[in-house]
Short mmCIF file of C-alpha atoms in Angstrom, two decimals:
data_model
loop_
_atom_site.label_atom_id
_atom_site.label_comp_id
_atom_site.label_asym_id
_atom_site.label_seq_id
_atom_site.Cartn_x
_atom_site.Cartn_y
_atom_site.Cartn_z
CA MET A 660 26.62 5.88 11.65
CA SER A 661 28.85 7.16 14.15
CA PHE A 662 28.12 8.83 17.42
CA SER A 663 30.54 10.46 19.79
CA GLY A 664 29.57 9.94 23.73
CA ALA A 665 32.92 11.95 24.16
CA LEU A 666 31.40 14.88 22.97
CA VAL A 667 28.50 15.05 25.04
CA GLN A 668 30.51 14.20 28.14
CA ASN A 669 33.06 17.13 27.27
CA ALA A 670 30.32 19.58 27.22
CA ILE A 671 29.50 18.89 30.24
CA TYR A 672 33.04 19.18 31.86
CA ILE A 673 33.35 22.53 29.59
CA ALA A 674 30.36 24.12 31.24
CA GLN A 675 32.00 23.92 34.64
CA GLN A 676 28.96 23.47 36.08
CA PRO A 677 26.42 20.32 37.56
CA PRO A 678 24.36 19.60 34.70
CA GLU A 679 20.89 20.74 34.43
CA TRP A 680 19.40 17.51 33.83
CA PRO A 681 20.15 14.05 36.11
CA VAL A 682 22.87 11.77 34.16
CA ALA A 683 22.42 8.63 35.83
CA PHE A 684 19.15 6.08 36.55
CA GLU A 685 19.40 6.87 40.30
CA ASP A 686 19.16 10.40 39.96
CA TRP A 687 16.24 10.44 37.55
CA GLU A 688 14.41 8.18 39.92
CA ARG A 689 14.77 10.58 42.61
CA ALA A 690 13.94 13.51 40.66
CA ALA A 691 11.03 11.74 39.25
CA GLU A 692 9.79 10.80 42.87
CA GLU A 693 9.95 14.72 43.86
CA LYS A 694 8.05 15.58 41.19
CA LEU A 695 5.02 12.79 41.25
CA ASP A 696 2.44 12.30 43.76
CA PRO A 697 2.78 8.94 46.05
CA GLY A 698 0.22 6.84 44.37
CA ALA A 699 1.53 7.95 40.47
CA PHE A 700 5.30 7.36 41.51
CA GLY A 701 4.54 3.82 42.95
CA TYR A 702 2.65 2.54 40.07
CA ILE A 703 5.41 3.13 38.02
CA ALA A 704 8.04 2.09 39.93
CA GLY A 705 6.58 -0.91 42.01
CA GLY A 706 6.36 -4.44 40.84
CA ALA A 707 4.30 -7.37 41.94
CA GLY A 708 3.94 -9.12 45.28
CA ALA A 709 7.03 -8.71 47.25
CA GLU A 710 8.78 -7.23 44.03
CA SER A 711 11.43 -9.96 44.03
CA THR A 712 11.22 -10.25 40.04
CA MET A 713 11.82 -6.75 39.97
CA ARG A 714 15.45 -7.48 41.98
CA ALA A 715 15.93 -10.33 40.34
CA ASN A 716 15.96 -8.36 36.69
CA LEU A 717 18.88 -6.50 38.16
CA ALA A 718 20.76 -8.60 39.92
CA ALA A 719 21.00 -10.89 36.80
CA PHE A 720 22.99 -8.24 35.08
CA GLN A 721 25.90 -8.44 37.99
CA GLY A 722 26.42 -12.16 37.01
CA TRP A 723 28.22 -10.87 33.62
CA ARG A 724 31.49 -8.77 33.25
CA LEU A 725 32.70 -7.35 30.25
CA ARG A 726 35.93 -8.62 28.55
CA PRO A 727 37.25 -5.53 27.43
CA ARG A 728 40.02 -5.93 24.42
CA MET A 729 42.71 -3.33 24.03
CA LEU A 730 44.07 -1.33 21.01
CA THR A 731 41.34 -2.23 18.54
CA GLY A 732 41.68 0.86 16.81
CA ASN A 733 37.94 1.47 17.35
CA ALA A 734 38.12 5.57 16.59
CA VAL A 735 34.76 5.42 14.73
CA ARG A 736 31.98 2.98 16.17
CA ASP A 737 28.56 2.02 15.33
CA ILE A 738 25.83 1.58 18.00
CA SER A 739 23.19 1.79 15.58
CA VAL A 740 20.75 -1.47 14.97
CA ASP A 741 18.04 -2.71 12.16
CA VAL A 742 15.09 -4.47 13.52
CA LEU A 743 12.51 -5.75 10.97
CA GLY A 744 13.11 -2.81 8.73
CA LEU A 745 12.87 -0.57 12.10
CA HIS A 746 16.40 1.47 12.03
CA SER A 747 17.54 2.95 15.45
CA PRO A 748 20.92 5.20 16.23
CA ALA A 749 20.79 3.02 19.38
CA PRO A 750 20.74 -0.28 20.16
CA PHE A 751 17.41 0.46 22.33
CA PHE A 752 13.87 1.26 22.15
CA LEU A 753 11.28 3.23 24.16
CA ALA A 754 9.22 0.38 25.69
CA PRO A 755 5.69 0.42 25.44
CA VAL A 756 4.66 2.18 29.07
CA GLY A 757 0.97 2.62 29.67
CA VAL A 758 -0.59 5.25 31.31
CA LEU A 759 2.13 8.07 30.97
CA SER A 760 -0.15 10.72 31.71
CA ILE A 761 0.42 10.03 35.32
CA ALA A 762 3.88 11.06 34.79
CA HIS A 763 3.34 13.78 32.73
CA GLU A 764 0.63 15.90 30.98
CA GLU A 765 2.52 15.71 27.94
CA ALA A 766 1.96 11.75 28.22
CA GLU A 767 2.77 9.36 25.30
CA VAL A 768 2.85 12.75 22.60
CA GLY A 769 6.01 13.97 24.84
CA ALA A 770 7.94 10.78 24.39
CA ALA A 771 7.24 10.08 21.15
CA ARG A 772 8.12 13.56 20.10
CA ALA A 773 11.60 12.61 21.87
CA ALA A 774 11.46 9.81 19.85
CA ALA A 775 11.10 11.38 16.65
CA SER A 776 13.87 14.26 17.55
CA THR A 777 16.15 11.42 18.35
CA GLY A 778 15.53 8.84 15.98
CA VAL A 779 15.16 6.41 18.49
CA PRO A 780 11.79 4.00 18.12
CA PHE A 781 8.69 4.44 20.30
CA LEU A 782 6.25 1.43 21.06
CA LEU A 783 3.26 2.71 21.87
CA SER A 784 0.99 1.01 24.74
CA SER A 785 -2.40 0.09 24.38
CA ALA A 786 -2.89 1.50 27.74
CA ALA A 787 -2.38 4.79 26.48
CA THR A 788 -3.95 8.00 27.34
CA HIS A 789 -3.24 9.56 23.90
CA SER A 790 -4.47 7.55 20.75
CA ILE A 791 -2.98 5.36 18.10
CA GLU A 792 -3.61 8.70 15.27
CA GLU A 793 -2.66 10.98 18.11
CA VAL A 794 1.11 9.56 18.27
CA ALA A 795 1.40 8.79 14.68
CA GLU A 796 1.41 12.68 14.18
CA THR A 797 4.85 13.07 15.87
CA ALA A 798 6.09 11.13 13.03
CA ALA A 799 8.20 9.06 15.31
CA PRO A 800 9.63 5.70 14.12
CA ARG A 801 6.87 3.38 15.74
CA TRP A 802 5.22 0.28 16.54
CA PHE A 803 2.08 -0.83 18.51
CA GLN A 804 1.75 -2.65 21.35
CA LEU A 805 -1.70 -5.02 21.88
CA TYR A 806 -3.17 -6.08 25.10
CA TRP A 807 -5.13 -8.64 23.88
CA VAL A 808 -8.40 -8.30 25.04
CA ASN A 809 -11.66 -10.44 25.38
CA ASP A 810 -13.55 -8.83 22.40
CA ARG A 811 -11.71 -9.93 19.09
CA GLU A 812 -13.64 -7.16 17.11
CA ILE A 813 -11.82 -4.38 19.65
CA CYS A 814 -8.41 -6.06 18.69
CA ALA A 815 -9.12 -6.13 15.09
CA SER A 816 -9.96 -2.83 15.33
CA PHE A 817 -6.75 -1.46 16.91
CA VAL A 818 -4.57 -3.71 14.64
CA ARG A 819 -6.40 -1.99 11.48
CA ARG A 820 -5.76 1.47 12.90
CA ALA A 821 -2.12 0.56 13.72
CA GLU A 822 -1.64 -0.65 10.13
CA GLU A 823 -3.20 2.56 8.92
CA ALA A 824 -1.57 5.27 10.88
CA GLY A 825 1.81 3.80 9.68
CA TYR A 826 2.93 1.66 12.84
CA GLY A 827 5.62 -0.53 11.59
CA ALA A 828 4.57 -3.72 13.70
CA ILE A 829 2.51 -5.03 16.27
CA VAL A 830 3.90 -6.10 19.92
CA ILE A 831 1.39 -8.47 21.34
CA THR A 832 1.70 -8.80 25.38
CA LEU A 833 1.34 -12.04 26.61
CA ASP A 834 2.12 -12.02 29.97
CA THR A 835 -0.59 -9.40 31.19
CA LEU A 836 -4.21 -11.42 30.62
CA THR A 837 -5.02 -10.15 33.69
CA LEU A 838 -3.13 -7.72 36.45
CA GLY A 839 -0.93 -9.17 38.76
CA TRP A 840 -0.82 -8.56 42.57
CA ARG A 841 0.57 -5.00 43.29
CA PRO A 842 0.58 -3.92 46.78
CA ARG A 843 1.72 -0.56 46.29
CA ASP A 844 -1.16 0.05 43.95
CA LEU A 845 -3.38 -1.55 46.43
CA ARG A 846 -2.39 -0.24 49.70
CA ARG A 847 -3.52 2.98 47.58
CA ALA A 848 -6.70 1.64 45.70
CA TYR A 849 -4.82 3.25 43.29
CA LEU A 850 -5.97 2.41 39.43
CA PRO A 851 -5.69 5.45 37.36
CA PHE A 852 -8.04 3.82 34.42
CA ILE A 853 -11.05 4.49 36.79
CA ARG A 854 -10.58 8.07 36.20
CA GLY A 855 -10.15 7.76 32.34
CA GLU A 856 -6.43 7.73 32.17
CA GLY A 857 -4.86 4.84 29.55
CA CYS A 858 -8.07 4.59 27.97
CA GLY A 859 -7.25 6.64 25.00
CA GLN A 860 -7.18 3.73 22.61
CA TYR A 861 -10.67 2.66 23.64
CA PHE A 862 -12.41 5.79 24.02
CA SER A 863 -11.21 6.74 20.55
CA ASP A 864 -11.90 3.36 18.79
CA PRO A 865 -15.40 3.29 16.94
CA VAL A 866 -15.90 -0.69 17.54
CA PHE A 867 -15.51 0.31 21.34
CA THR A 868 -17.67 3.23 21.67
CA SER A 869 -20.19 1.81 19.74
CA ARG A 870 -20.77 -1.05 22.49
CA LEU A 871 -21.75 2.13 25.10
CA ASP A 872 -25.01 3.87 25.83
CA LYS A 873 -23.37 7.22 26.37
CA PRO A 874 -19.94 8.48 25.00
CA PRO A 875 -17.07 8.66 27.14
CA GLU A 876 -17.16 12.56 27.59
CA GLU A 877 -20.74 12.17 28.97
CA ASP A 878 -20.43 8.70 31.33
CA MET A 879 -16.71 8.31 32.03
CA LEU A 880 -17.09 5.79 35.05
CA THR A 881 -19.25 3.62 33.00
CA ALA A 882 -17.00 3.72 29.69
CA ALA A 883 -13.77 3.11 32.16
CA ALA A 884 -15.36 0.42 33.58
CA MET A 885 -16.53 -1.24 30.49
CA MET A 886 -12.54 -0.98 29.33
CA LEU A 887 -11.59 -2.37 32.29
CA ALA A 888 -14.28 -5.53 31.95
CA THR A 889 -12.20 -6.29 28.59
CA PHE A 890 -9.04 -6.68 30.02
CA PRO A 891 -8.79 -10.36 31.79
CA ASN A 892 -8.51 -13.01 29.09
CA LEU A 893 -6.92 -15.89 30.15
CA GLY A 894 -9.02 -18.18 28.00
CA LEU A 895 -6.17 -17.13 25.12
CA THR A 896 -4.01 -19.60 23.93
CA TRP A 897 -1.48 -20.28 21.02
CA ASP A 898 -4.12 -21.02 18.44
CA ASP A 899 -5.39 -17.84 18.71
CA LEU A 900 -2.45 -16.03 17.51
CA ASP A 901 -3.35 -17.50 13.87
CA TRP A 902 -6.09 -15.48 13.86
CA LEU A 903 -4.52 -12.38 14.94
CA ARG A 904 -1.77 -13.32 12.03
CA GLY A 905 -4.93 -13.05 9.84
CA GLN A 906 -5.68 -9.76 10.75
CA THR A 907 -2.77 -7.67 9.20
CA SER A 908 0.06 -8.04 7.26
CA LEU A 909 2.48 -6.27 9.67
CA PRO A 910 5.16 -8.01 11.36
CA LEU A 911 4.27 -9.75 14.74
CA LEU A 912 6.21 -9.73 18.06
CA VAL A 913 5.06 -11.29 21.21
CA LYS A 914 6.39 -9.75 24.33
CA GLY A 915 6.55 -11.61 27.51
CA VAL A 916 8.16 -14.74 26.44
CA LEU A 917 10.36 -16.68 29.34
CA THR A 918 11.10 -20.11 28.06
CA ALA A 919 12.70 -21.34 25.07
CA ASP A 920 9.73 -23.37 24.64
CA ASP A 921 7.31 -20.57 24.41
CA ALA A 922 9.81 -18.95 21.82
CA ARG A 923 9.67 -21.75 19.51
CA LEU A 924 5.77 -22.24 19.98
CA ALA A 925 5.36 -18.28 18.69
CA LEU A 926 7.60 -18.77 15.59
CA GLU A 927 5.39 -22.29 14.54
CA HIS A 928 2.57 -19.60 15.01
CA GLY A 929 4.06 -17.32 12.30
CA ILE A 930 5.35 -15.05 14.57
CA ASP A 931 8.35 -12.77 13.58
CA GLY A 932 9.97 -12.06 16.64
CA VAL A 933 10.17 -12.45 20.62
CA ILE A 934 10.52 -9.88 23.34
CA VAL A 935 11.97 -11.30 26.26
CA SER A 936 10.35 -9.51 29.39
CA ASN A 937 8.56 -10.37 32.42
CA HIS A 938 6.82 -6.98 32.20
CA GLY A 939 9.36 -5.27 34.42
CA GLY A 940 8.31 -7.48 37.21
CA ARG A 941 4.93 -6.19 37.28
CA GLN A 942 3.24 -9.41 36.82
CA VAL A 943 4.61 -12.94 38.34
CA ASP A 944 6.61 -12.44 41.54
CA GLY A 945 9.22 -14.94 42.05
CA ALA A 946 9.65 -15.24 38.03
CA VAL A 947 13.11 -15.65 36.30
CA ALA A 948 15.18 -12.67 35.48
CA ALA A 949 14.81 -11.35 31.75
CA LEU A 950 18.53 -11.19 31.05
CA ASP A 951 18.36 -15.47 32.50
CA ALA A 952 15.81 -16.33 30.28
CA LEU A 953 17.23 -14.37 26.92
CA VAL A 954 20.14 -17.03 27.22
CA GLU A 955 17.53 -19.60 27.05
CA VAL A 956 15.52 -18.05 24.24
CA ARG A 957 18.60 -17.04 22.35
CA ASP A 958 19.81 -20.42 22.64
CA ALA A 959 16.59 -21.98 21.23
CA LEU A 960 16.43 -19.46 18.09
CA PRO A 961 19.65 -19.06 16.55
CA GLU A 962 18.39 -16.63 13.83
CA ALA A 963 15.10 -15.16 15.11
CA VAL A 964 14.61 -11.59 16.14
CA VAL A 965 14.78 -11.46 19.96
CA LEU A 966 14.33 -8.32 22.10
CA MET A 967 14.67 -7.89 25.65
CA ASP A 968 13.56 -5.37 28.41
CA GLY A 969 13.78 -5.72 32.34
CA GLY A 970 16.17 -4.10 34.30
CA ILE A 971 18.04 -2.14 31.76
CA ARG A 972 19.41 0.89 33.60
CA CYS A 973 22.95 1.63 31.88
CA ALA A 974 24.99 1.38 29.43
CA ALA A 975 26.67 -1.67 30.81
CA ASP A 976 23.22 -3.59 30.91
CA VAL A 977 22.68 -2.80 27.36
CA LEU A 978 26.03 -4.20 26.08
CA LYS A 979 25.45 -7.41 28.41
CA ALA A 980 22.23 -7.76 27.03
CA VAL A 981 23.24 -7.52 23.42
CA ALA A 982 26.26 -9.72 24.05
CA LEU A 983 23.88 -12.23 25.35
CA GLY A 984 21.86 -12.15 22.09
CA ALA A 985 19.50 -9.41 22.22
CA ASP A 986 19.15 -7.70 18.58
CA ALA A 987 18.35 -4.35 20.64
CA VAL A 988 16.80 -3.57 24.11
CA LEU A 989 13.47 -1.77 25.64
CA ILE A 990 13.92 0.51 28.31
CA GLY A 991 10.85 1.45 30.61
CA ARG A 992 11.33 2.77 33.87
CA PRO A 993 14.16 5.31 32.86
CA TYR A 994 12.08 7.13 30.48
CA ALA A 995 8.61 7.38 32.23
CA TYR A 996 11.02 8.76 35.14
CA ALA A 997 12.44 11.01 32.85
CA LEU A 998 9.15 12.08 31.04
CA ALA A 999 7.79 12.67 34.50
CA VAL A 1000 11.01 15.19 35.52
CA GLY A 1001 10.94 17.09 32.17
CA GLY A 1002 8.78 16.22 29.48
CA GLN A 1003 9.92 15.13 25.89
CA ARG A 1004 12.88 17.58 26.84
CA GLY A 1005 13.56 15.03 29.62
CA VAL A 1006 13.03 12.22 27.77
CA GLU A 1007 15.59 13.58 24.89
CA GLU A 1008 18.05 14.31 27.44
CA LEU A 1009 17.77 10.59 28.93
CA ILE A 1010 18.28 9.09 25.40
CA GLN A 1011 21.15 11.62 24.71
CA ASN A 1012 22.95 10.59 27.78
CA LEU A 1013 22.49 6.85 27.26
CA MET A 1014 23.53 7.18 23.65
CA ALA A 1015 26.98 8.65 25.35
CA GLU A 1016 26.97 6.29 27.59
CA ILE A 1017 27.03 3.10 25.37
CA ASP A 1018 29.27 4.89 23.13
CA LEU A 1019 31.60 5.60 25.48
CA GLY A 1020 31.57 1.61 27.13
CA LEU A 1021 31.77 0.58 23.62
CA ALA A 1022 34.89 2.52 22.57
CA LEU A 1023 36.56 1.33 26.11
CA ALA A 1024 35.52 -2.43 25.66
CA GLY A 1025 37.16 -2.14 22.19
CA ALA A 1026 34.32 -3.01 19.71
CA HIS A 1027 33.82 -1.12 16.63
CA SER A 1028 30.38 -1.88 16.36
CA ILE A 1029 27.36 -2.66 19.09
CA ARG A 1030 26.51 -5.88 16.65
CA ASP A 1031 30.49 -7.18 17.03
CA LEU A 1032 29.38 -8.20 20.27
CA ASP A 1033 28.84 -11.96 21.59
CA ARG A 1034 29.25 -13.93 24.22
CA SER A 1035 33.11 -14.28 23.81
CA TRP A 1036 32.84 -10.43 25.46
CA LEU A 1037 31.45 -11.27 28.47
CA THR A 1038 32.59 -14.15 31.60
CA ALA A 1039 30.38 -15.15 34.45
CA ALA A 1040 30.87 -13.36 37.60
#
C-alpha cells in the first residue's frame, strides 16, 4: 500500500502559512506543556530517578547512522506492516499509555478514534479511564495491555472481556509489578488513580466490583485504594505465564524485556511476541536503552515477533529501529502530547505527519519497503 509523504508536505507549503498543528516532537511537547497543569505534564513527561534511562533511550538512536542508497527506482514505497494478524499502514502502533484522561477529556476514546480513522493500531492500557468495551466501540484495530495484578480472578476477567470485545492480542507488561521512584510525581504528591482516573477497567469489572462494599460512584476513595492495593505483584515468576496462557486463545506478547535470556524464556512459556521496552524510562533509572536491548533480543530471536518502544521521536528513529530488527515500534509520549493539544484531531495530525516523514525518509534512503531495512542500512556513529 503506497502512502505519499510528499503530498502532506506540499499541502503545507502550498498553503503559504504556518501549519495549524505542530510538526515535530519538540513542538508537540512544548504545546502540551502550555495546555496541561504541571502535575499532569510531569506525570506524562517524567521518568524514574534521575531520568538517565530516558536520556539513554534518546542517545541510543544517535549511536547509529543511516546509509542511504541512490538511484534505486523507488518512486512507489510501502511503509505498512503486519504483526500477528494485525495490519498497520505505518510501522508504528500507539503504545498503551495509562491515564490519558489527565491529558484530555477524550482520553483513550479520542486516541482510539484517531487510530480507527487512520488504521494505525491502538494498544489499550489496563490503567485507562475508559473501559475495554467503550474503546472497542471505536472500531480501532486494537490489542489490550494487561498489568498483572495480584488477584488472578481480576486478571482472568480482564483477559476474557478483551477477547469478547474483539481485541486481537494481550500484551502483558512485566516491568511494572510495582511503581518506580518518580521524583516529578513525588514532589507534587501527584497520583491520578487516587481521584479515580485510570481506574476504568477496574470500576467496570464485575470481579473487582464484587470485592467492594459500595460501588465506586458511592465511595471513590475506597475503590481507588482497593485498585492500588491489587497492584504490587513482585512474587510473579515465568511459570505464572503458563497459567495465563491457559486463559485465552489470543496471541500473548510480553512487554518490558531487555535481555536475550528473558526473551528466550518468554518463548519457552508460550509467548507469541516480545516487546523490548524499559517503560519509557519510568521504572528503572540507569537501565539499558531500549534500542540497545533490541539488538541483543533480535540476535537471540531471529525469527520471532519483536517490537520495541522507548525514545521514538521522529522518522529516523523508526527507520533505525526497524533496521535493527523491530517488526514495528510503539510510540507513547508523542501521541499523548498530541492528545493533550488537540484530542482526537491532534492525534490524527501526529499520525499523518509521522507517516509522511517516514515515507519521505524511506524515499531518500533508497528503500522500496520498510520491510527492506536491515543492518546493512546502518553504520555505527
